[in-house]
Structures are given as structure tokens and as C-alpha cells.
PDB file of C-alpha atoms and ligand atoms in Angstrom:
ATOM      1  CA  VAL A   1      11.539 218.939  94.851  1.00 94.00           C
ATOM      2  CA  ARG A   2      12.251 217.872  98.428  1.00 98.00           C
ATOM      3  CA  LEU A   3      12.911 214.294  99.547  1.00 98.00           C
ATOM      4  CA  TYR A   4      12.164 213.078 103.078  1.00 98.00           C
ATOM      5  CA  ASP A   5      14.969 210.600 103.254  1.00 98.00           C
ATOM      6  CA  ASN A   6      17.124 208.327 105.393  1.00 98.00           C
ATOM      7  CA  SER A   7      20.696 207.636 104.373  1.00 97.00           C
ATOM      8  CA  SER A   8      20.623 203.950 105.376  1.00 97.00           C
ATOM      9  CA  SER A   9      17.326 203.206 103.606  1.00 98.00           C
ATOM     10  CA  GLY A  10      17.450 201.288 100.332  1.00 98.00           C
ATOM     11  CA  ASN A  11      13.926 202.437  99.464  1.00 98.00           C
ATOM     12  CA  ALA A  12      15.068 206.065  99.770  1.00 98.00           C
ATOM     13  CA  TYR A  13      18.304 205.258  97.912  1.00 98.00           C
ATOM     14  CA  LYS A  14      16.253 204.241  94.858  1.00 98.00           C
ATOM     15  CA  VAL A  15      15.047 207.848  94.628  1.00 98.00           C
ATOM     16  CA  ARG A  16      18.473 209.385  95.334  1.00 98.00           C
ATOM     17  CA  LEU A  17      20.003 207.131  92.664  1.00 98.00           C
ATOM     18  CA  LEU A  18      17.448 208.026  89.987  1.00 98.00           C
ATOM     19  CA  LEU A  19      17.783 211.751  90.778  1.00 98.00           C
ATOM     20  CA  ALA A  20      21.577 211.434  90.442  1.00 98.00           C
ATOM     21  CA  LEU A  21      21.278 209.569  87.114  1.00 98.00           C
ATOM     22  CA  LEU A  22      18.881 212.281  85.891  1.00 98.00           C
ATOM     23  CA  GLY A  23      21.141 215.041  87.188  1.00 97.00           C
ATOM     24  CA  VAL A  24      18.232 216.555  89.141  1.00 96.00           C
ATOM     25  CA  GLU A  25      19.000 218.570  92.275  1.00 94.00           C
ATOM     26  CA  CYS A  26      16.904 217.811  95.325  1.00 94.00           C
ATOM     27  CA  GLU A  27      16.676 219.066  98.894  1.00 97.00           C
ATOM     28  CA  ARG A  28      17.091 216.138 101.302  1.00 97.00           C
ATOM     29  CA  VAL A  29      15.546 216.012 104.758  1.00 98.00           C
ATOM     30  CA  GLU A  30      17.171 213.260 106.826  1.00 98.00           C
ATOM     31  CA  MET A  31      14.568 211.539 109.015  1.00 98.00           C
ATOM     32  CA  ASP A  32      15.585 209.575 112.130  1.00 98.00           C
ATOM     33  CA  ILE A  33      13.403 206.526 111.423  1.00 97.00           C
ATOM     34  CA  ASP A  34      14.659 204.664 114.516  1.00 95.00           C
ATOM     35  CA  ALA A  35      13.451 207.557 116.713  1.00 97.00           C
ATOM     36  CA  GLY A  36       9.968 207.573 115.136  1.00 97.00           C
ATOM     37  CA  ALA A  37      10.447 210.788 113.163  1.00 98.00           C
ATOM     38  CA  THR A  38       8.073 209.515 110.448  1.00 98.00           C
ATOM     39  CA  ARG A  39       5.319 208.816 112.981  1.00 98.00           C
ATOM     40  CA  THR A  40       4.710 212.346 114.232  1.00 98.00           C
ATOM     41  CA  PRO A  41       1.345 214.018 113.496  1.00 98.00           C
ATOM     42  CA  ARG A  42       3.134 216.481 111.213  1.00 98.00           C
ATOM     43  CA  PHE A  43       4.712 213.707 109.119  1.00 98.00           C
ATOM     44  CA  LEU A  44       1.558 211.557 109.111  1.00 98.00           C
ATOM     45  CA  ALA A  45      -0.317 214.540 107.644  1.00 98.00           C
ATOM     46  CA  MET A  46       2.067 214.306 104.672  1.00 98.00           C
ATOM     47  CA  ASN A  47       2.174 210.476 104.467  1.00 98.00           C
ATOM     48  CA  PRO A  48      -0.478 208.609 106.486  1.00 98.00           C
ATOM     49  CA  ASN A  49       1.651 205.463 106.090  1.00 98.00           C
ATOM     50  CA  GLY A  50       4.408 207.019 108.225  1.00 98.00           C
ATOM     51  CA  ARG A  51       7.334 206.016 106.032  1.00 98.00           C
ATOM     52  CA  ILE A  52      10.100 207.474 103.927  1.00 98.00           C
ATOM     53  CA  PRO A  53      10.897 207.969 101.090  1.00 98.00           C
ATOM     54  CA  LEU A  54       8.414 210.787 100.632  1.00 98.00           C
ATOM     55  CA  LEU A  55       8.650 213.207  97.737  1.00 98.00           C
ATOM     56  CA  GLU A  56       7.379 216.769  98.175  1.00 98.00           C
ATOM     57  CA  LEU A  57       6.656 218.670  94.981  1.00 97.00           C
ATOM     58  CA  ASP A  58       7.190 222.399  94.728  1.00 96.00           C
ATOM     59  CA  ASP A  59       3.395 222.903  94.845  1.00 98.00           C
ATOM     60  CA  GLY A  60       3.208 221.046  98.191  1.00 97.00           C
ATOM     61  CA  ARG A  61       1.816 217.705  96.991  1.00 98.00           C
ATOM     62  CA  HIS A  62       3.309 214.539  98.493  1.00 98.00           C
ATOM     63  CA  LEU A  63       4.055 211.180  96.876  1.00 98.00           C
ATOM     64  CA  ALA A  64       5.007 208.083  98.889  1.00 98.00           C
ATOM     65  CA  GLU A  65       6.116 204.547  97.886  1.00 98.00           C
ATOM     66  CA  SER A  66       9.588 204.369  96.416  1.00 99.00           C
ATOM     67  CA  ASN A  67       8.578 202.646  93.190  1.00 98.00           C
ATOM     68  CA  ALA A  68       5.714 205.097  92.539  1.00 99.00           C
ATOM     69  CA  ILE A  69       8.196 207.950  93.076  1.00 98.00           C
ATOM     70  CA  LEU A  70      10.569 206.328  90.560  1.00 99.00           C
ATOM     71  CA  CYS A  71       7.786 206.131  87.945  1.00 98.00           C
ATOM     72  CA  TYR A  72       6.791 209.764  88.549  1.00 98.00           C
ATOM     73  CA  LEU A  73      10.335 211.123  88.326  1.00 98.00           C
ATOM     74  CA  ALA A  74      11.303 208.904  85.373  1.00 98.00           C
ATOM     75  CA  ASP A  75       8.227 209.784  83.283  1.00 98.00           C
ATOM     76  CA  GLY A  76       9.405 211.269  79.993  1.00 98.00           C
ATOM     77  CA  THR A  77      12.993 210.024  80.476  1.00 98.00           C
ATOM     78  CA  PRO A  78      14.683 206.883  79.128  1.00 98.00           C
ATOM     79  CA  TRP A  79      14.358 205.258  82.591  1.00 98.00           C
ATOM     80  CA  LEU A  80      10.593 204.698  82.189  1.00 98.00           C
ATOM     81  CA  PRO A  81       9.942 202.696  79.035  1.00 98.00           C
ATOM     82  CA  VAL A  82       7.228 204.174  76.806  1.00 97.00           C
ATOM     83  CA  GLU A  83       6.575 201.004  74.833  1.00 97.00           C
ATOM     84  CA  ARG A  84       3.604 199.169  76.351  1.00 98.00           C
ATOM     85  CA  TRP A  85       5.252 195.770  76.937  1.00 98.00           C
ATOM     86  CA  ALA A  86       8.539 197.120  78.280  1.00 98.00           C
ATOM     87  CA  ARG A  87       6.663 199.434  80.663  1.00 98.00           C
ATOM     88  CA  ALA A  88       4.507 196.562  81.914  1.00 98.00           C
ATOM     89  CA  LYS A  89       7.662 194.467  82.398  1.00 98.00           C
ATOM     90  CA  ALA A  90       9.220 197.288  84.437  1.00 98.00           C
ATOM     91  CA  LEU A  91       6.115 197.291  86.645  1.00 98.00           C
ATOM     92  CA  GLN A  92       6.192 193.483  86.872  1.00 98.00           C
ATOM     93  CA  TRP A  93       9.691 193.601  88.357  1.00 99.00           C
ATOM     94  CA  MET A  94       8.903 196.549  90.630  1.00 99.00           C
ATOM     95  CA  PHE A  95       5.894 194.705  92.104  1.00 98.00           C
ATOM     96  CA  PHE A  96       8.104 191.611  92.425  1.00 99.00           C
ATOM     97  CA  GLU A  97      10.623 193.744  94.290  1.00 99.00           C
ATOM     98  CA  GLN A  98       8.014 194.911  96.795  1.00 98.00           C
ATOM     99  CA  TYR A  99       6.303 191.548  97.344  1.00 98.00           C
ATOM    100  CA  SER A 100       8.999 188.877  96.908  1.00 98.00           C
ATOM    101  CA  HIS A 101      12.329 190.632  97.501  1.00 98.00           C
ATOM    102  CA  GLU A 102      12.224 193.673  99.820  1.00 98.00           C
ATOM    103  CA  PRO A 103      10.169 191.998 102.587  1.00 98.00           C
ATOM    104  CA  TYR A 104      12.923 189.386 102.984  1.00 98.00           C
ATOM    105  CA  ILE A 105      16.216 190.965 101.937  1.00 98.00           C
ATOM    106  CA  ALA A 106      15.603 194.500 103.208  1.00 98.00           C
ATOM    107  CA  VAL A 107      13.939 193.343 106.409  1.00 98.00           C
ATOM    108  CA  SER A 108      16.825 190.942 107.198  1.00 98.00           C
ATOM    109  CA  ARG A 109      19.268 193.812 106.660  1.00 98.00           C
ATOM    110  CA  TYR A 110      17.162 196.087 108.876  1.00 98.00           C
ATOM    111  CA  ILE A 111      17.114 193.528 111.695  1.00 98.00           C
ATOM    112  CA  LEU A 112      20.882 193.024 111.477  1.00 98.00           C
ATOM    113  CA  THR A 113      21.913 196.677 111.065  1.00 97.00           C
ATOM    114  CA  HIS A 114      19.288 198.706 112.974  1.00 96.00           C
ATOM    115  CA  LEU A 115      18.262 196.475 115.880  1.00 97.00           C
ATOM    116  CA  ALA A 116      20.216 195.338 118.951  1.00 97.00           C
ATOM    117  CA  ALA A 117      22.000 191.975 118.816  1.00 97.00           C
ATOM    118  CA  ASP A 118      19.601 190.642 121.456  1.00 97.00           C
ATOM    119  CA  SER A 119      16.459 191.861 119.662  1.00 98.00           C
ATOM    120  CA  PRO A 120      13.695 189.226 119.662  1.00 98.00           C
ATOM    121  CA  ARG A 121      13.223 190.057 115.973  1.00 98.00           C
ATOM    122  CA  ARG A 122      16.449 188.120 115.227  1.00 98.00           C
ATOM    123  CA  ALA A 123      14.225 185.034 115.397  1.00 98.00           C
ATOM    124  CA  GLU A 124      12.595 186.165 112.123  1.00 98.00           C
ATOM    125  CA  LEU A 125      15.847 185.790 110.169  1.00 98.00           C
ATOM    126  CA  GLU A 126      15.527 182.032 109.817  1.00 98.00           C
ATOM    127  CA  ARG A 127      12.139 182.408 108.090  1.00 98.00           C
ATOM    128  CA  LEU A 128      13.237 185.347 105.903  1.00 98.00           C
ATOM    129  CA  ALA A 129      16.492 183.799 104.634  1.00 98.00           C
ATOM    130  CA  PRO A 130      15.148 181.098 102.266  1.00 98.00           C
ATOM    131  CA  ARG A 131      12.612 183.543 100.811  1.00 98.00           C
ATOM    132  CA  GLY A 132      15.350 186.090 100.134  1.00 98.00           C
ATOM    133  CA  VAL A 133      17.490 183.426  98.459  1.00 98.00           C
ATOM    134  CA  ALA A 134      14.487 182.469  96.310  1.00 99.00           C
ATOM    135  CA  ALA A 135      14.179 186.098  95.130  1.00 99.00           C
ATOM    136  CA  LEU A 136      17.876 186.183  94.209  1.00 99.00           C
ATOM    137  CA  GLU A 137      17.427 182.933  92.277  1.00 98.00           C
ATOM    138  CA  VAL A 138      14.512 184.414  90.330  1.00 99.00           C
ATOM    139  CA  MET A 139      16.665 187.419  89.426  1.00 99.00           C
ATOM    140  CA  ASP A 140      19.605 185.208  88.471  1.00 98.00           C
ATOM    141  CA  ARG A 141      17.419 183.117  86.180  1.00 98.00           C
ATOM    142  CA  HIS A 142      16.126 186.249  84.407  1.00 98.00           C
ATOM    143  CA  LEU A 143      19.606 187.739  84.083  1.00 98.00           C
ATOM    144  CA  ALA A 144      21.033 184.547  82.563  1.00 98.00           C
ATOM    145  CA  THR A 145      19.447 185.628  79.267  1.00 98.00           C
ATOM    146  CA  ALA A 146      19.008 189.409  79.637  1.00 98.00           C
ATOM    147  CA  ASP A 147      21.203 192.347  80.596  1.00 98.00           C
ATOM    148  CA  TRP A 148      18.374 194.370  82.195  1.00 98.00           C
ATOM    149  CA  PHE A 149      14.994 193.704  83.776  1.00 98.00           C
ATOM    150  CA  ALA A 150      12.680 195.583  81.374  1.00 98.00           C
ATOM    151  CA  GLY A 151      13.243 196.008  77.661  1.00 93.00           C
ATOM    152  CA  ASP A 152      16.867 196.200  76.620  1.00 95.00           C
ATOM    153  CA  ALA A 153      17.961 199.199  78.679  1.00 98.00           C
ATOM    154  CA  HIS A 154      18.671 200.223  82.256  1.00 98.00           C
ATOM    155  CA  SER A 155      15.310 201.309  83.734  1.00 98.00           C
ATOM    156  CA  VAL A 156      13.429 202.058  86.945  1.00 99.00           C
ATOM    157  CA  ALA A 157      13.081 198.272  87.410  1.00 99.00           C
ATOM    158  CA  ASP A 158      16.867 197.897  87.647  1.00 99.00           C
ATOM    159  CA  ILE A 159      17.086 200.852  90.059  1.00 99.00           C
ATOM    160  CA  ALA A 160      14.343 199.378  92.265  1.00 99.00           C
ATOM    161  CA  LEU A 161      16.048 195.969  92.426  1.00 99.00           C
ATOM    162  CA  TYR A 162      19.592 197.312  92.713  1.00 99.00           C
ATOM    163  CA  ALA A 163      18.873 199.177  95.960  1.00 98.00           C
ATOM    164  CA  TYR A 164      18.639 196.208  98.330  1.00 98.00           C
ATOM    165  CA  THR A 165      20.358 193.576  96.166  1.00 99.00           C
ATOM    166  CA  HIS A 166      23.733 195.317  96.245  1.00 98.00           C
ATOM    167  CA  VAL A 167      23.665 195.394 100.066  1.00 98.00           C
ATOM    168  CA  ALA A 168      22.103 191.930 100.471  1.00 98.00           C
ATOM    169  CA  GLY A 169      25.328 190.864 102.215  1.00 98.00           C
ATOM    170  CA  GLU A 170      24.404 193.174 105.109  1.00 98.00           C
ATOM    171  CA  GLY A 171      21.248 191.074 105.461  1.00 98.00           C
ATOM    172  CA  GLY A 172      23.271 187.876 105.643  1.00 98.00           C
ATOM    173  CA  PHE A 173      22.818 186.877 101.978  1.00 98.00           C
ATOM    174  CA  ASP A 174      25.727 185.497  99.952  1.00 98.00           C
ATOM    175  CA  LEU A 175      25.751 186.727  96.349  1.00 98.00           C
ATOM    176  CA  ALA A 176      28.570 184.370  95.310  1.00 98.00           C
ATOM    177  CA  PRO A 177      26.231 181.682  93.900  1.00 98.00           C
ATOM    178  CA  HIS A 178      24.293 184.264  91.829  1.00 98.00           C
ATOM    179  CA  ARG A 179      26.841 185.133  89.155  1.00 98.00           C
ATOM    180  CA  HIS A 180      24.400 186.766  86.723  1.00 98.00           C
ATOM    181  CA  VAL A 181      23.172 189.002  89.542  1.00 99.00           C
ATOM    182  CA  ARG A 182      26.764 189.984  90.353  1.00 98.00           C
ATOM    183  CA  ALA A 183      27.484 190.854  86.721  1.00 98.00           C
ATOM    184  CA  TRP A 184      24.265 192.922  86.560  1.00 99.00           C
ATOM    185  CA  LEU A 185      25.185 194.769  89.790  1.00 98.00           C
ATOM    186  CA  ALA A 186      28.489 195.730  88.155  1.00 98.00           C
ATOM    187  CA  ARG A 187      26.660 196.936  85.019  1.00 98.00           C
ATOM    188  CA  CYS A 188      24.345 199.073  87.179  1.00 98.00           C
ATOM    189  CA  ALA A 189      27.236 200.572  89.167  1.00 98.00           C
ATOM    190  CA  ALA A 190      29.041 201.464  85.927  1.00 98.00           C
ATOM    191  CA  ARG A 191      26.202 203.726  84.703  1.00 98.00           C
ATOM    192  CA  PRO A 192      27.289 207.363  84.300  1.00 97.00           C
ATOM    193  CA  GLY A 193      25.987 209.359  87.269  1.00 97.00           C
ATOM    194  CA  HIS A 194      25.745 206.324  89.569  1.00 98.00           C
ATOM    195  CA  VAL A 195      26.066 207.160  93.290  1.00 98.00           C
ATOM    196  CA  PRO A 196      26.622 204.846  96.260  1.00 98.00           C
ATOM    197  CA  ILE A 197      23.911 204.279  98.894  1.00 97.00           C
ATOM    198  CA  ASP A 198      25.628 206.496 101.467  1.00 90.00           C
ATOM    199  CA  GLY A 199      27.141 208.898  98.970  1.00 76.00           C
ATOM    200  CA  GLY A 200      25.653 212.269  99.791  1.00 48.00           C
TER     201      GLY A 200
HETATM  202  N1  LIG B 301       6.873 200.218 100.421  1.00 75.89           N
HETATM  203  C1  LIG B 301       7.542 201.398 100.909  1.00 75.89           C
HETATM  204  C2  LIG B 301       8.382 201.015 102.132  1.00 75.89           C
HETATM  205  C3  LIG B 301       8.975 202.217 102.820  1.00 75.89           C
HETATM  206  C4  LIG B 301       9.656 201.828 104.122  1.00 75.89           C
HETATM  207  O1  LIG B 301       9.604 200.665 104.575  1.00 75.89           O
HETATM  208  N2  LIG B 301      10.307 202.823 104.743  1.00 75.89           N
HETATM  209  C5  LIG B 301      11.031 202.586 105.973  1.00 75.89           C
HETATM  210  C6  LIG B 301      12.515 202.819 105.772  1.00 75.89           C
HETATM  211  S1  LIG B 301      13.177 201.750 104.503  1.00 75.89           S
HETATM  212  C7  LIG B 301      10.531 203.572 107.024  1.00 75.89           C
HETATM  213  O2  LIG B 301      10.223 204.713 106.720  1.00 75.89           O
HETATM  214  N3  LIG B 301      10.440 203.130 108.289  1.00 75.89           N
HETATM  215  C8  LIG B 301      10.079 203.989 109.373  1.00 75.89           C
HETATM  216  C9  LIG B 301       8.787 203.584 110.018  1.00 75.89           C
HETATM  217  O3  LIG B 301       8.152 202.614 109.531  1.00 75.89           O
HETATM  218  O4  LIG B 301       8.420 204.221 110.997  1.00 75.89           O
HETATM  219  C10 LIG B 301       8.421 201.985  99.804  1.00 75.89           C
HETATM  220  O5  LIG B 301       8.802 201.254  98.885  1.00 75.89           O
HETATM  221  O6  LIG B 301       8.678 203.197  99.840  1.00 75.89           O
END
């Protein structure tokens, strides 16, 4: 498989992290997202939504959306629960990640780390911050009584949520008040095969 990737992207890191945990080799194509590399006609022919991560199978098919890629790659492995309830719970948290977490925590980080200090988009941070904190509080409440997000094992749901939570500080979020989240981050990072976001 080939991964259209960007080393600073948490969405792409989800895929790199799962591949590392699975021990699967993958060709990476680094895309300069700030220069519009995912908006060229050639890229849009592969993903009309113009975004990475994008997985290319050996037969030439393309799959976009980080959490869909996780489910595809994890199918048949312990990272995608087979049991009906645990699998639905994994999906619950992955949809939560995309609707209630990533749009606030990842976007704040993007504004602070990719855009100029005088970017007009800095004005968005004030609106994003309380929503990001709310997502961290939801996670903390879940993790007060559970080690993992779906079932009783590390799964694609944990990988999806780990990606932007562990770098939430770069988006201006303080993890100090969320002690269950911090303990869970440490459990995730201790998994055999774990790789850092910028780790090759
Ligand atoms: N919902 C998508 C979001 C993907 C996304 O936002 N990708 C960003 C990088 S993190 C991107 O490719 N931006 C470049 C662009 O929009 O032109 C996913 O989970 O994969």
C-alpha cells in the first residue's frame, strides 16, 4: 500500500500509527498541504475531497477519511473489535472524534502551527477553545471508569483519539486538569510498536 501523507497531520498520523502497530510496511508520499498539493487535478482525481490521508491499494483503488482507513486496515486484527457492541462503540468514538473533537482541537493546532501569527483565522481560536475543552472533558469522564474507548482493549477508537489529543498542547489546550486522559495517553504510548507523530 501507499499512503499520501503529511508528517505534521494528526489525521495522517492515525494511519502511520496503526501501520506501525501492525508491523505493515507502507510507501509514504509526503504532500505539501500548505502549498495546495492535495488540490491539483491529479490529486483530486484520486480524492475529490482534496485531503490527506489517502490510502492507495496495490490494485489502484483509493480510500480517504482517516477513520475509514483505520477500519479498513484494522479489519481482521485485534484493533477492530469483532463483537457487535464493541465495534459499534469504536465507531461511536470515531464519529465523536470527527464531529466534537478534531474540528476544535486539530483546527486550533493548525491555526497556531501552520498559519502566520497575524492570520485573521486567529480570531477563531476563542470560539474553538471551549468546544475543545468540552471534548477533553467527555473523554476524561469516559476514562474515569474505563482503560480504553471500545471494549476492554486498545482499538482503532483509541488510535483515532490519540492523534490530536496528545498534541492538544500545540493547539493551546492544557491537559493538566484531565488526569484520566493523561493516564490513557501514557497507556497508548506504551503499546509495543508505538511511534511518535513525527517519527519516520
Ligand atoms: N476528515 C478527514 C480530514 C482530513 C484533513 O483535514 N486533512 C488535512 C490535513 S490534516 C488536509 O489534507 N488539508 C489540505 C487541504 O485541505 O487542502 C480525515 O479524517 O481524514
